[in-house]
Coordinates of C-alpha atoms in Angstrom, one line a residue:
Chain A
G1 CA 7.3 12.7 -101.8
E2 CA 7.8 9.0 -102.7
S3 CA 8.0 8.2 -106.3
V4 CA 8.7 5.4 -108.7
G5 CA 10.6 6.6 -111.8
L6 CA 12.3 5.3 -114.9
H7 CA 15.7 6.3 -116.3
L8 CA 14.8 6.1 -120.0
P9 CA 11.6 7.4 -121.5
T10 CA 12.2 5.6 -124.8
L11 CA 14.2 2.6 -125.6
S12 CA 14.8 1.3 -129.2
V13 CA 16.1 -2.2 -129.7
Q14 CA 16.7 -4.3 -132.7
E15 CA 14.4 -7.3 -133.1
G16 CA 16.1 -10.4 -131.6
D17 CA 18.3 -8.3 -129.2
N18 CA 17.8 -8.3 -125.5
S19 CA 16.0 -5.3 -123.9
I20 CA 16.7 -3.9 -120.4
I21 CA 14.2 -1.5 -118.9
N22 CA 15.1 0.2 -115.6
C23 CA 13.2 1.6 -112.7
A24 CA 14.3 3.4 -109.6
Y25 CA 12.2 3.3 -106.5
S26 CA 12.4 5.5 -103.4
N27 CA 10.9 3.6 -100.5
S28 CA 13.2 1.1 -99.0
A29 CA 10.3 -0.4 -97.1
S30 CA 8.5 -1.5 -100.2
D31 CA 8.1 -5.2 -100.3
Y32 CA 6.6 -6.0 -103.7
F33 CA 7.6 -4.8 -107.2
I34 CA 5.5 -5.4 -110.3
W35 CA 6.1 -4.9 -114.0
Y36 CA 3.3 -4.0 -116.4
K37 CA 3.1 -3.8 -120.1
Q38 CA 0.7 -1.4 -121.8
E39 CA 0.1 -1.7 -125.6
S40 CA -1.3 1.2 -127.4
G41 CA -5.0 1.7 -126.7
K42 CA -5.1 -1.0 -124.1
G43 CA -5.0 -1.3 -120.4
P44 CA -1.9 -2.3 -118.5
Q45 CA -1.2 -6.0 -118.3
F46 CA 0.7 -7.7 -115.5
I47 CA 4.0 -9.2 -116.6
I48 CA 5.9 -10.3 -113.5
D49 CA 6.4 -9.5 -109.9
I50 CA 9.1 -9.9 -107.3
R51 CA 9.2 -9.8 -103.6
S52 CA 11.7 -7.7 -101.7
N53 CA 13.3 -10.9 -100.2
M54 CA 14.4 -12.0 -103.7
D55 CA 17.1 -10.7 -106.1
K56 CA 15.9 -12.3 -109.3
R57 CA 12.8 -13.9 -110.8
Q58 CA 12.4 -15.4 -114.2
G59 CA 9.4 -15.8 -116.4
Q60 CA 8.9 -16.7 -120.0
R61 CA 11.5 -14.5 -121.8
V62 CA 11.5 -12.0 -119.0
T63 CA 13.7 -11.6 -116.0
V64 CA 13.3 -9.1 -113.2
L65 CA 16.3 -8.1 -111.1
L66 CA 16.1 -6.3 -107.8
N67 CA 19.0 -4.4 -106.2
K68 CA 17.8 -3.2 -102.8
T69 CA 21.2 -1.6 -102.1
V70 CA 20.7 1.0 -104.7
K71 CA 16.9 0.7 -104.9
H72 CA 16.9 -0.3 -108.5
L73 CA 14.6 -2.7 -110.5
S74 CA 15.1 -3.9 -114.0
L75 CA 13.1 -5.9 -116.5
Q76 CA 15.1 -7.9 -119.1
I77 CA 13.3 -9.2 -122.2
A78 CA 15.2 -11.8 -124.1
A79 CA 15.1 -12.0 -127.9
T80 CA 12.8 -8.9 -128.2
Q81 CA 10.0 -9.3 -130.7
P82 CA 7.8 -6.8 -132.5
G83 CA 5.0 -7.7 -130.2
D84 CA 7.0 -6.5 -127.2
S85 CA 6.6 -2.9 -128.5
A86 CA 4.7 -1.2 -125.7
V87 CA 5.1 1.1 -122.7
Y88 CA 6.5 -0.7 -119.7
F89 CA 6.2 0.6 -116.1
C90 CA 6.9 -0.7 -112.7
A91 CA 4.9 -0.4 -109.6
E92 CA 6.1 -0.3 -106.0
V93 CA 4.0 -1.8 -103.2
T94 CA 4.4 -1.1 -99.5
T95 CA 2.2 -3.3 -97.3
S96 CA 3.6 -2.4 -93.9
G97 CA 2.1 0.6 -92.2
T98 CA 0.2 2.8 -94.7
Y99 CA -0.5 0.7 -97.7
K100 CA 0.8 2.2 -100.9
Y101 CA 0.7 1.0 -104.5
I102 CA 2.6 3.5 -106.7
F103 CA 3.0 3.3 -110.5
G104 CA 5.9 4.7 -112.4
T105 CA 5.5 6.9 -115.5
G106 CA 6.7 4.3 -118.0
T107 CA 9.3 3.6 -120.7
R108 CA 8.3 3.1 -124.3
L109 CA 10.0 0.2 -125.9
K110 CA 10.3 0.3 -129.7
V111 CA 11.4 -2.8 -131.5
L112 CA 13.1 -2.2 -134.8
A113 CA 12.8 -4.7 -137.6
Chain B
N1 CA -13.5 -15.0 -119.7
A2 CA -13.7 -11.3 -120.2
G3 CA -11.7 -10.2 -117.2
V4 CA -12.5 -6.6 -116.5
T5 CA -15.0 -4.9 -118.8
Q6 CA -15.4 -1.1 -119.1
T7 CA -18.0 0.9 -120.9
P8 CA -18.0 3.1 -122.8
K9 CA -14.7 3.1 -124.6
F10 CA -14.9 6.7 -125.7
Q11 CA -17.0 9.6 -124.5
V12 CA -17.1 13.3 -125.2
L13 CA -18.8 15.5 -122.6
K14 CA -19.6 19.2 -122.4
T15 CA -18.5 21.0 -119.3
G16 CA -21.0 20.5 -116.5
Q17 CA -22.5 17.3 -117.9
S18 CA -22.6 14.2 -115.8
M19 CA -21.9 10.6 -116.7
T20 CA -21.2 7.2 -115.2
L21 CA -18.4 4.9 -116.2
Q22 CA -19.2 1.3 -115.8
C23 CA -16.9 -1.5 -114.8
A24 CA -17.5 -5.2 -114.2
Q25 CA -15.2 -8.1 -113.4
D26 CA -15.9 -11.8 -113.7
M27 CA -12.9 -13.2 -111.7
N28 CA -14.6 -13.1 -108.3
H29 CA -12.1 -10.5 -107.1
N30 CA -12.8 -8.8 -103.9
S31 CA -11.1 -5.5 -104.6
M32 CA -11.7 -3.0 -107.4
Y33 CA -10.1 0.3 -108.3
W34 CA -10.5 3.4 -110.6
Y35 CA -7.4 5.1 -112.0
R36 CA -6.9 7.9 -114.3
Q37 CA -3.9 8.1 -116.7
D38 CA -2.6 11.3 -118.0
P39 CA 0.4 12.0 -120.3
G40 CA 3.7 12.0 -118.4
M41 CA 2.2 10.8 -115.2
G42 CA 1.8 7.4 -113.6
L43 CA -1.6 5.9 -113.0
R44 CA -3.3 7.8 -110.2
L45 CA -5.9 6.2 -107.9
I46 CA -9.2 8.0 -107.8
Y47 CA -11.2 5.6 -105.6
Y48 CA -11.1 2.0 -104.6
S49 CA -13.2 -0.6 -103.0
A50 CA -11.3 -3.0 -100.9
S51 CA -14.3 -5.3 -100.6
E52 CA -17.9 -5.4 -101.4
G53 CA -19.8 -2.8 -99.4
T54 CA -16.8 -0.5 -98.9
T55 CA -15.3 2.4 -100.9
D56 CA -12.5 4.8 -100.1
K57 CA -10.8 7.8 -101.6
G58 CA -7.6 7.5 -103.4
E59 CA -5.1 10.1 -104.4
V60 CA -7.3 12.2 -106.7
P61 CA -11.0 11.8 -105.6
N62 CA -12.3 15.4 -106.1
G63 CA -15.0 15.6 -108.7
Y64 CA -15.8 11.9 -108.6
N65 CA -18.1 9.5 -106.8
V66 CA -18.2 5.7 -106.9
S67 CA -20.6 2.9 -106.2
R68 CA -19.7 -0.7 -105.5
L69 CA -23.0 -2.1 -106.8
N70 CA -22.1 -5.7 -106.0
K71 CA -19.0 -7.8 -106.0
R72 CA -18.8 -7.7 -109.7
E73 CA -19.5 -4.0 -110.5
F74 CA -17.8 -0.8 -109.5
S75 CA -19.0 2.4 -111.2
L76 CA -17.4 5.9 -111.4
R77 CA -19.6 9.0 -111.6
L78 CA -18.6 12.5 -112.7
E79 CA -21.4 14.8 -111.4
S80 CA -20.3 17.9 -113.2
A81 CA -17.5 17.3 -115.7
A82 CA -14.6 19.7 -116.1
P83 CA -11.9 20.0 -118.7
S84 CA -9.4 18.9 -116.1
Q85 CA -11.1 15.5 -116.1
T86 CA -10.1 14.8 -119.6
S87 CA -8.2 11.6 -119.3
V88 CA -8.1 7.9 -119.9
Y89 CA -9.8 6.1 -117.1
F90 CA -9.0 2.5 -116.1
C91 CA -10.8 0.1 -113.9
A92 CA -8.9 -2.6 -112.2
S93 CA -9.4 -5.5 -109.9
S94 CA -7.4 -7.8 -107.6
E95 CA -8.2 -10.8 -105.5
F96 CA -7.6 -8.9 -102.3
Y97 CA -6.7 -5.3 -101.4
R98 CA -3.6 -5.3 -99.2
G99 CA -0.8 -7.3 -100.7
G100 CA 1.5 -7.2 -103.7
Y101 CA -1.1 -8.3 -106.1
G102 CA -0.9 -7.7 -109.8
Y103 CA -4.0 -5.9 -111.0
T104 CA -6.2 -6.9 -113.9
F105 CA -7.1 -3.8 -115.8
G106 CA -9.9 -3.1 -118.2
S107 CA -9.2 -1.6 -121.7
G108 CA -10.0 2.0 -120.6
T109 CA -12.4 4.8 -121.2
R110 CA -11.1 7.8 -123.1
L111 CA -13.0 10.8 -121.9
T112 CA -12.8 14.3 -123.4
V113 CA -14.5 17.2 -121.6
V114 CA -14.9 20.3 -123.8

């Protein structure tokens, strides 16, 4: 079946370094992609989204890149801070035909002091 | 500005007991959702309400019922709890249903069924 997955279950980065979290998606017809952050004991929090007609979108310290050729999505966090420690997961949304909103399983980001 | 509020935060049930998880949002969102989150799995949709007055089954509806009480409130009921329903439950809302909307989630209810 269709799925949204992550390459790395755990990513450890040094404070101040840049982080890159990856996501592979399977449905080429998906037209929205969304990144969420989930801190321990809390609900997921929307970070940034990107439409399928875009390759890149920037937010505050975060950038999402979309490569439709290989069905790959990445979240880049600049100057990673201790407060960035969390689980990050992507969601894939298909609005044409049968509506689908599928969440990936997540990557844990650990920021080392 | 609470966003999405869920109660209770923690609950322990015995097998066969019933309970209702409450959810309320104050953002005037039309659509609301109930998800469960289990280790190693992505969020799975239990039920959703695209708009006030409508509810529909999601991916894993068995053993659950929902009520969209009004535009603000969407409750999830377990009629006869089973150990397989041990999970963390999240309520979420979005302005509309069909679209690439980021959801606003509550802080979750951690449910243990023994």
